[in-house]
Structures are given as C-alpha cells and as structure tokens.
mmCIF file of C-alpha atoms and ligand atoms in Angstrom:
data_model
loop_
_atom_site.group_PDB
_atom_site.id
_atom_site.type_symbol
_atom_site.label_atom_id
_atom_site.label_comp_id
_atom_site.label_asym_id
_atom_site.label_seq_id
_atom_site.Cartn_x
_atom_site.Cartn_y
_atom_site.Cartn_z
ATOM 1 C CA MET A 51 -5.595 -11.550 -19.997
ATOM 2 C CA LYS A 52 -3.672 -14.495 -21.560
ATOM 3 C CA ASN A 53 -0.925 -16.288 -19.784
ATOM 4 C CA LEU A 54 -2.086 -15.453 -16.243
ATOM 5 C CA ARG A 55 -1.865 -18.918 -14.817
ATOM 6 C CA LEU A 56 -1.701 -18.122 -11.256
ATOM 7 C CA THR A 57 -3.266 -14.689 -10.732
ATOM 8 C CA ALA A 58 -6.419 -14.939 -12.853
ATOM 9 C CA LEU A 59 -9.706 -16.583 -12.010
ATOM 10 C CA ASN A 60 -9.636 -18.000 -15.631
ATOM 11 C CA GLY A 61 -13.384 -18.457 -15.654
ATOM 12 C CA GLY A 62 -13.251 -20.741 -12.688
ATOM 13 C CA PRO A 63 -15.445 -20.322 -9.528
ATOM 14 C CA PRO A 64 -15.024 -16.925 -7.757
ATOM 15 C CA ARG A 65 -12.497 -17.277 -4.865
ATOM 16 C CA ARG A 66 -10.425 -14.827 -2.928
ATOM 17 C CA THR A 67 -6.935 -15.033 -1.665
ATOM 18 C CA ILE A 68 -6.746 -14.244 2.112
ATOM 19 C CA ILE A 69 -3.311 -13.195 3.379
ATOM 20 C CA ARG A 70 -2.589 -13.388 7.239
ATOM 21 C CA VAL A 71 -0.193 -10.761 8.495
ATOM 22 C CA GLY A 72 0.174 -10.855 12.370
ATOM 23 C CA GLY A 73 -3.380 -10.980 13.552
ATOM 24 C CA VAL A 74 -4.800 -9.400 10.378
ATOM 25 C CA SER A 75 -6.627 -11.222 7.570
ATOM 26 C CA ILE A 76 -6.124 -9.285 4.400
ATOM 27 C CA GLY A 77 -8.878 -9.895 1.884
ATOM 28 C CA GLU A 78 -11.458 -10.540 4.630
ATOM 29 C CA GLY A 79 -13.247 -7.395 5.772
ATOM 30 C CA PHE A 80 -11.647 -3.969 5.195
ATOM 31 C CA THR A 81 -8.069 -3.318 6.191
ATOM 32 C CA VAL A 82 -6.474 0.013 6.783
ATOM 33 C CA ILE A 83 -2.761 0.669 6.420
ATOM 34 C CA ALA A 84 -1.634 3.977 7.705
ATOM 35 C CA GLY A 85 1.471 5.905 8.638
ATOM 36 C CA PRO A 86 4.001 8.510 7.298
ATOM 37 C CA CYS A 87 5.369 8.667 3.928
ATOM 38 C CA SER A 88 8.759 8.331 5.363
ATOM 39 C CA VAL A 89 10.346 7.268 8.645
ATOM 40 C CA GLU A 90 12.039 10.576 9.572
ATOM 41 C CA THR A 91 12.952 10.357 13.293
ATOM 42 C CA GLU A 92 12.133 7.787 16.065
ATOM 43 C CA GLU A 93 9.914 10.465 17.749
ATOM 44 C CA GLN A 94 7.909 11.088 14.514
ATOM 45 C CA THR A 95 7.378 7.450 13.713
ATOM 46 C CA LEU A 96 6.518 6.301 17.173
ATOM 47 C CA LYS A 97 4.150 9.151 17.728
ATOM 48 C CA THR A 98 2.309 8.573 14.502
ATOM 49 C CA ALA A 99 2.232 4.824 15.037
ATOM 50 C CA HIS A 100 0.488 5.239 18.441
ATOM 51 C CA GLN A 101 -1.940 7.806 16.904
ATOM 52 C CA VAL A 102 -2.996 5.525 13.965
ATOM 53 C CA LYS A 103 -3.218 2.538 16.161
ATOM 54 C CA GLU A 104 -5.446 4.401 18.719
ATOM 55 C CA ALA A 105 -7.690 5.498 15.666
ATOM 56 C CA GLY A 106 -7.955 1.810 14.595
ATOM 57 C CA ALA A 107 -5.455 1.262 11.744
ATOM 58 C CA HIS A 108 -4.454 -2.429 11.254
ATOM 59 C CA LEU A 109 -0.921 -2.007 9.907
ATOM 60 C CA LEU A 110 1.733 0.669 9.853
ATOM 61 C CA ARG A 111 3.435 1.997 6.842
ATOM 62 C CA GLY A 112 6.610 4.001 6.572
ATOM 63 C CA GLY A 113 9.270 4.347 3.961
ATOM 64 C CA ALA A 114 12.950 3.695 4.957
ATOM 65 C CA PHE A 115 14.114 3.668 1.276
ATOM 66 C CA LYS A 116 12.414 6.506 -0.649
ATOM 67 C CA PRO A 117 12.245 6.468 -4.476
ATOM 68 C CA ARG A 118 12.640 10.382 -5.042
ATOM 69 C CA THR A 119 12.406 12.154 -8.284
ATOM 70 C CA SER A 120 15.454 14.206 -7.331
ATOM 71 C CA PRO A 121 18.651 12.526 -6.099
ATOM 72 C CA TYR A 122 19.142 15.455 -3.791
ATOM 73 C CA ALA A 123 15.857 14.947 -1.925
ATOM 74 C CA PHE A 124 15.583 12.943 1.279
ATOM 75 C CA GLN A 125 16.208 9.273 0.452
ATOM 76 C CA GLY A 126 15.072 7.745 3.707
ATOM 77 C CA LEU A 127 16.977 6.473 6.759
ATOM 78 C CA GLY A 128 17.713 2.951 5.439
ATOM 79 C CA ILE A 129 18.595 0.378 8.176
ATOM 80 C CA LYS A 130 18.053 3.022 10.924
ATOM 81 C CA GLY A 131 14.454 3.517 9.580
ATOM 82 C CA LEU A 132 13.905 -0.253 9.696
ATOM 83 C CA GLN A 133 15.053 -0.419 13.336
ATOM 84 C CA ILE A 134 12.620 2.452 14.142
ATOM 85 C CA LEU A 135 9.798 0.636 12.438
ATOM 86 C CA GLU A 136 10.703 -2.525 14.487
ATOM 87 C CA LYS A 137 10.437 -0.419 17.549
ATOM 88 C CA ALA A 138 7.084 1.003 16.493
ATOM 89 C CA LYS A 139 5.724 -2.576 15.964
ATOM 90 C CA LYS A 140 7.030 -3.662 19.366
ATOM 91 C CA GLU A 141 5.291 -0.738 21.098
ATOM 92 C CA THR A 142 1.966 -0.790 19.149
ATOM 93 C CA GLY A 143 1.667 -4.419 17.818
ATOM 94 C CA LEU A 144 1.049 -3.136 14.284
ATOM 95 C CA PRO A 145 2.568 -5.214 11.601
ATOM 96 C CA ILE A 146 4.885 -3.124 9.265
ATOM 97 C CA VAL A 147 4.636 -2.301 5.558
ATOM 98 C CA THR A 148 7.712 -0.803 3.915
ATOM 99 C CA GLU A 149 9.054 -0.338 0.491
ATOM 100 C CA VAL A 150 12.068 -2.149 -0.849
ATOM 101 C CA LEU A 151 13.878 -0.723 -3.962
ATOM 102 C CA ASP A 152 16.843 -2.896 -4.573
ATOM 103 C CA PRO A 153 16.969 -6.698 -5.105
ATOM 104 C CA ARG A 154 20.135 -6.830 -3.112
ATOM 105 C CA ASP A 155 18.161 -5.586 -0.041
ATOM 106 C CA VAL A 156 15.162 -7.860 -0.197
ATOM 107 C CA SER A 157 16.418 -10.880 1.936
ATOM 108 C CA TRP A 158 17.683 -8.721 4.827
ATOM 109 C CA VAL A 159 14.791 -6.104 4.758
ATOM 110 C CA ALA A 160 12.348 -9.005 4.858
ATOM 111 C CA GLU A 161 13.688 -9.774 8.267
ATOM 112 C CA TYR A 162 12.558 -6.359 9.767
ATOM 113 C CA VAL A 163 9.070 -6.069 8.242
ATOM 114 C CA ASP A 164 5.807 -7.967 7.739
ATOM 115 C CA VAL A 165 4.868 -6.733 4.122
ATOM 116 C CA LEU A 166 7.289 -5.679 1.453
ATOM 117 C CA GLN A 167 6.090 -2.883 -0.845
ATOM 118 C CA ILE A 168 7.077 -2.513 -4.420
ATOM 119 C CA GLY A 169 6.442 0.978 -5.537
ATOM 120 C CA THR A 170 4.854 2.242 -8.689
ATOM 121 C CA ARG A 171 8.373 3.031 -10.221
ATOM 122 C CA ASN A 172 9.359 -0.448 -9.799
ATOM 123 C CA MET A 173 6.316 -2.380 -10.841
ATOM 124 C CA GLN A 174 8.109 -3.821 -13.801
ATOM 125 C CA ASN A 175 11.483 -4.300 -12.171
ATOM 126 C CA PHE A 176 11.506 -7.944 -12.972
ATOM 127 C CA SER A 177 14.490 -8.877 -10.911
ATOM 128 C CA LEU A 178 13.112 -7.179 -7.909
ATOM 129 C CA LEU A 179 9.761 -9.092 -8.448
ATOM 130 C CA LYS A 180 11.514 -12.386 -8.719
ATOM 131 C CA GLU A 181 13.468 -11.624 -5.544
ATOM 132 C CA VAL A 182 10.361 -10.800 -3.506
ATOM 133 C CA GLY A 183 8.800 -13.904 -4.995
ATOM 134 C CA ARG A 184 11.574 -16.024 -3.416
ATOM 135 C CA THR A 185 10.578 -14.767 -0.040
ATOM 136 C CA LYS A 186 7.377 -15.931 1.793
ATOM 137 C CA LYS A 187 6.632 -12.369 2.858
ATOM 138 C CA PRO A 188 3.464 -10.734 1.723
ATOM 139 C CA VAL A 189 4.056 -8.177 -1.092
ATOM 140 C CA LEU A 190 2.047 -4.998 -1.698
ATOM 141 C CA LEU A 191 2.406 -4.472 -5.411
ATOM 142 C CA LYS A 192 1.668 -0.936 -6.450
ATOM 143 C CA ARG A 193 0.324 -0.315 -9.898
ATOM 144 C CA GLY A 194 2.787 1.365 -12.214
ATOM 145 C CA MET A 195 1.707 4.833 -13.197
ATOM 146 C CA TYR A 196 1.605 3.994 -16.829
ATOM 147 C CA SER A 197 0.439 0.439 -16.499
ATOM 148 C CA THR A 198 -2.660 -1.481 -17.745
ATOM 149 C CA LEU A 199 -4.374 -3.961 -15.576
ATOM 150 C CA SER A 200 -2.969 -6.778 -17.707
ATOM 151 C CA GLU A 201 0.681 -5.489 -17.243
ATOM 152 C CA TRP A 202 -0.051 -5.227 -13.520
ATOM 153 C CA LEU A 203 -1.367 -8.696 -13.174
ATOM 154 C CA ASN A 204 1.652 -10.029 -15.246
ATOM 155 C CA CYS A 205 3.890 -8.550 -12.595
ATOM 156 C CA ALA A 206 1.910 -10.228 -9.822
ATOM 157 C CA GLU A 207 2.316 -13.406 -11.811
ATOM 158 C CA TYR A 208 6.155 -12.978 -11.712
ATOM 159 C CA ILE A 209 5.854 -13.083 -7.843
ATOM 160 C CA LEU A 210 3.482 -15.976 -7.740
ATOM 161 C CA ALA A 211 5.473 -17.917 -10.241
ATOM 162 C CA GLU A 212 8.493 -17.808 -7.802
ATOM 163 C CA GLY A 213 6.446 -19.526 -5.157
ATOM 164 C CA ASN A 214 5.036 -16.617 -3.139
ATOM 165 C CA PRO A 215 1.203 -16.539 -3.388
ATOM 166 C CA ASN A 216 0.877 -13.553 -0.974
ATOM 167 C CA VAL A 217 0.356 -10.562 -3.292
ATOM 168 C CA ILE A 218 -1.865 -7.568 -2.455
ATOM 169 C CA LEU A 219 -2.407 -5.272 -5.408
ATOM 170 C CA CYS A 220 -2.734 -1.485 -4.708
ATOM 171 C CA GLU A 221 -4.120 1.011 -7.174
ATOM 172 C CA ARG A 222 -2.284 4.430 -6.593
ATOM 173 C CA GLY A 223 -3.329 6.463 -9.608
ATOM 174 C CA ILE A 224 -2.156 6.728 -13.140
ATOM 175 C CA ARG A 225 -0.819 9.535 -15.151
ATOM 176 C CA SER A 226 -3.361 11.505 -17.135
ATOM 177 C CA PHE A 227 -3.668 14.966 -18.753
ATOM 178 C CA ASP A 228 -5.201 16.511 -15.597
ATOM 179 C CA THR A 229 -2.893 18.645 -13.544
ATOM 180 C CA TYR A 230 -5.412 19.414 -10.726
ATOM 181 C CA THR A 231 -4.553 16.153 -9.074
ATOM 182 C CA ARG A 232 -1.139 14.488 -8.703
ATOM 183 C CA ASN A 233 -2.511 11.315 -10.415
ATOM 184 C CA THR A 234 -5.810 10.138 -11.639
ATOM 185 C CA LEU A 235 -7.161 7.535 -9.169
ATOM 186 C CA ASP A 236 -8.731 4.601 -11.309
ATOM 187 C CA LEU A 237 -11.348 3.255 -8.935
ATOM 188 C CA SER A 238 -12.971 1.357 -11.576
ATOM 189 C CA VAL A 239 -9.952 -0.952 -11.531
ATOM 190 C CA VAL A 240 -11.137 -2.270 -8.173
ATOM 191 C CA PRO A 241 -14.299 -4.172 -9.409
ATOM 192 C CA ALA A 242 -12.216 -4.838 -12.650
ATOM 193 C CA VAL A 243 -9.559 -6.771 -10.565
ATOM 194 C CA LYS A 244 -12.394 -8.669 -8.639
ATOM 195 C CA GLU A 245 -13.685 -9.842 -12.051
ATOM 196 C CA VAL A 246 -10.512 -11.259 -13.301
ATOM 197 C CA SER A 247 -8.347 -12.136 -10.299
ATOM 198 C CA HIS A 248 -8.545 -13.570 -6.795
ATOM 199 C CA LEU A 249 -5.889 -11.310 -5.310
ATOM 200 C CA PRO A 250 -6.900 -8.636 -2.751
ATOM 201 C CA ILE A 251 -7.023 -5.078 -4.161
ATOM 202 C CA PHE A 252 -6.164 -1.993 -2.083
ATOM 203 C CA VAL A 253 -6.409 1.683 -2.944
ATOM 204 C CA ASP A 254 -3.869 4.434 -2.035
ATOM 205 C CA PRO A 255 -5.982 7.688 -2.045
ATOM 206 C CA SER A 256 -2.898 9.719 -0.865
ATOM 207 C CA HIS A 257 -0.701 9.229 -3.949
ATOM 208 C CA GLY A 258 -3.676 8.658 -6.038
ATOM 209 C CA THR A 259 -4.863 12.230 -5.726
ATOM 210 C CA GLY A 260 -1.913 14.000 -3.966
ATOM 211 C CA LYS A 261 -4.518 16.244 -2.471
ATOM 212 C CA LEU A 262 -5.487 16.443 1.318
ATOM 213 C CA SER A 263 -9.135 17.377 0.648
ATOM 214 C CA LEU A 264 -9.595 14.433 -1.749
ATOM 215 C CA VAL A 265 -8.135 11.677 0.574
ATOM 216 C CA GLU A 266 -11.349 11.082 2.615
ATOM 217 C CA PRO A 267 -13.861 11.041 -0.226
ATOM 218 C CA MET A 268 -11.750 8.694 -2.233
ATOM 219 C CA SER A 269 -11.099 6.417 0.703
ATOM 220 C CA LEU A 270 -14.900 6.113 1.291
ATOM 221 C CA ALA A 271 -15.380 5.622 -2.475
ATOM 222 C CA ALA A 272 -12.630 2.877 -2.461
ATOM 223 C CA ARG A 273 -14.588 1.073 0.225
ATOM 224 C CA ALA A 274 -17.871 1.503 -1.754
ATOM 225 C CA ALA A 275 -16.207 0.084 -4.962
ATOM 226 C CA GLY A 276 -15.311 -3.059 -2.993
ATOM 227 C CA ALA A 277 -11.699 -2.551 -2.219
ATOM 228 C CA ASP A 278 -10.251 -4.830 0.393
ATOM 229 C CA GLY A 279 -8.544 -1.906 2.070
ATOM 230 C CA ILE A 280 -6.677 1.363 1.824
ATOM 231 C CA MET A 281 -3.185 2.609 2.414
ATOM 232 C CA VAL A 282 -3.167 6.182 3.564
ATOM 233 C CA GLU A 283 -0.476 8.637 4.630
ATOM 234 C CA VAL A 284 -0.729 10.036 8.153
ATOM 235 C CA HIS A 285 1.726 12.253 9.791
ATOM 236 C CA CYS A 286 1.858 13.474 13.397
ATOM 237 C CA ASN A 287 2.658 16.956 12.067
ATOM 238 C CA PRO A 288 2.160 17.188 8.309
ATOM 239 C CA ALA A 289 3.539 20.726 8.075
ATOM 240 C CA GLU A 290 6.954 19.427 9.143
ATOM 241 C CA ALA A 291 6.916 16.265 7.008
ATOM 242 C CA LEU A 292 10.113 15.793 4.880
ATOM 243 C CA CYS A 293 7.989 14.024 2.162
ATOM 244 C CA ASP A 294 4.369 14.318 0.997
ATOM 245 C CA GLY A 295 3.266 16.582 3.880
ATOM 246 C CA ASP A 296 0.510 18.204 1.762
ATOM 247 C CA GLN A 297 -1.264 14.963 1.063
ATOM 248 C CA SER A 298 -0.830 13.554 4.678
ATOM 249 C CA LEU A 299 -3.796 13.432 6.906
ATOM 250 C CA ASN A 300 -3.110 14.623 10.474
ATOM 251 C CA PRO A 301 -4.220 12.319 13.295
ATOM 252 C CA GLU A 302 -7.593 14.014 13.839
ATOM 253 C CA MET A 303 -8.510 13.713 10.243
ATOM 254 C CA PHE A 304 -7.451 10.060 10.206
ATOM 255 C CA ALA A 305 -9.537 9.294 13.302
ATOM 256 C CA SER A 306 -12.586 10.934 11.622
ATOM 257 C CA LEU A 307 -11.993 8.945 8.443
ATOM 258 C CA MET A 308 -11.782 5.702 10.391
ATOM 259 C CA ASN A 309 -15.146 6.627 12.102
ATOM 260 C CA LYS A 310 -16.773 7.118 8.746
ATOM 261 C CA LEU A 311 -15.224 3.911 7.310
ATOM 262 C CA ASN A 312 -16.596 1.968 10.320
ATOM 263 C CA HIS A 313 -20.044 3.348 9.773
ATOM 264 C CA MET A 314 -19.821 2.165 6.130
ATOM 265 C CA ASP A 315 -19.413 -1.540 7.283
ATOM 266 C CA ALA A 316 -23.147 -2.030 8.234
ATOM 267 C CA CYS A 317 -24.139 -0.341 5.043
ATOM 268 C CA MET A 318 -21.824 -2.431 2.789
ATOM 269 C CA LYS A 319 -23.361 -5.659 4.506
ATOM 270 C CA GLU A 320 -26.852 -4.543 3.897
ATOM 271 C CA ILE A 321 -25.957 -3.766 0.169
ATOM 272 C CA ALA A 322 -24.378 -7.230 -0.246
ATOM 273 C CA LYS A 323 -27.719 -8.713 0.854
ATOM 274 C CA ILE A 324 -29.804 -7.098 -1.904
HETATM 275 C C1 PEP B 293 4.752 5.228 -1.230
HETATM 276 O O1 PEP B 293 3.667 4.687 -0.942
HETATM 277 O O2 PEP B 293 5.502 5.517 -0.234
HETATM 278 C C2 PEP B 293 5.154 5.587 -2.571
HETATM 279 C C3 PEP B 293 6.335 6.019 -2.877
HETATM 280 O O3 PEP B 293 4.171 5.339 -3.391
HETATM 281 P P1 PEP B 293 4.173 5.171 -5.011
HETATM 282 O O4 PEP B 293 5.302 4.083 -5.305
HETATM 283 O O5 PEP B 293 2.737 4.744 -5.333
HETATM 284 O O6 PEP B 293 4.485 6.495 -5.557
HETATM 285 MN MN1 MN B 294 4.452 9.411 -0.074
#
C-alpha cells in the first residue's frame, strides 16, 4: 500500500470520512442505495422510487448510461433518463446516484445528480477518474472486477489527488472460477478497507452475486462485516426489466430486507460494546 498519500490511514489514528449528500451522512450509520439497474420509463422509475422511499431507502440509483457487454443491448436513455431521475428526486426527496461512462459527460451529468458512479469496467479509466476528481460531487467508485485492493485504492487516490475528497468505495464482486454466481462477492474486503483506509465502503450484493436468492443474505452479511451501506437493485416489476431483472428485488422483497437490516442495528450496537 505504498504511495497512498490521501486514501490510506498510513498508520495514523483511526478516522472515517463522512460524506454528506442531501440529508444523508454516508459513513455514519448504515446507508441504503436502491433502485432499478436502468431508467427505462418515467412510470417505472417514479413507481420504483416511491416504493424504495416508502421502504426506507436513503438514496435512489438508476442508470441513464449503461455499460453493456453487447453494443446491441439497451444502452440507457441518456439525458432523458437524467431528467426522469431529477423528477424522481423532486417527488421523493431521495438524492440520486447514477453512472457516468465518458469524461466528456462528467460536468453536465454532475448538474443533474448527487453522486457520480464509476462502474467496474471503468475503475481504471484514469481520465474519467481525473474528471470526476475535478468536480466536488461525491463519487461511488466500484471495484474493478479484476482488481486488487491496492489497485482500487490507487484509483480512489486519483480522485482525491484532483481535489475531491468525497469518495465512496463499493465492492461489487470479482471474477473467479465459479459459474454458479455472476461474480464472487469479496466481503473480506470490507474490514480490509477499514484497516487501511478512512473511506466509506459499500457492498453491491446484486451485481456481486447476480442471484436474487443471494441478495438478502449477502446484504445482511455486508452489514455484519461492517460495511457503511449497500447498493441494491430494485425494480417495480423485475420480470419486465430491460436489464438485470433476474437479480432485482421486487418492492416487497426490498421492504422485507429493510426490516431485517433495521433489526440488525441494535444487534450491531450491542456487539460494538463488547
Ligand atoms: C451498475 O451498478 O449499474 C453496474 C453496471 O454495476 P457494475 O459496474 O458493478 O457492473
Ligand atoms: Mn445492473
């Protein structure tokens, strides 16, 4: 962990970065970001936004620019998607998290949203990292699917070095030999990040497993491992989703997950006292 001047604790006293987004303090308590993989229509996004808000989510996610494996797959609605997210924020009060793919889009996309997401495929896109580093917007930096913790922290370092201290790390699974899950969710990286860095660390159990049945247990496990929050895909009607429907929770499942996470609060506080 050499040359991590800004992201590492460097043997100094333990401290945590707290990032304020709207009324939410990321890095303090447990924060839940929820919403569809992609913004598909106004109706789908607003409906899902109200449902996740009702269940207690703190921020709304939704992709307007989608990094798809195939160039023929749905690529997102672009600016129209951002306008829909803006409306969802107006109606629900939930701050917005959305992915930005291209350095040329960073400054104008930043005007629409509250948190800029850098996806796994772009973790080491250094010009994109520098560009988001020049804004003051919080950045959710997903772990590259082939990246070590050190490489990941170096990418966060790029953002901090440009003058933006508001970086949230997000573990989203790494590639392994197992084909049962979409990725292998590396929950051990959560306490590892806490050992070496002051940045908040989130977990994405949706892309991390790619399996609906594993999203709830891995969300609860992320909380137990000490994560500062999760980012989870929720769709008002997963069967109809244009992207990642089979890993998206429906609103009832999400409400049940929130209930369980809330019950873990007291338990985590008790454990911290021991
Ligand atoms: C996403 O969160 O929408 C996404 C594309 O995730 P990842 O970059 O982790 O694949
Ligand atoms: Mn997705």
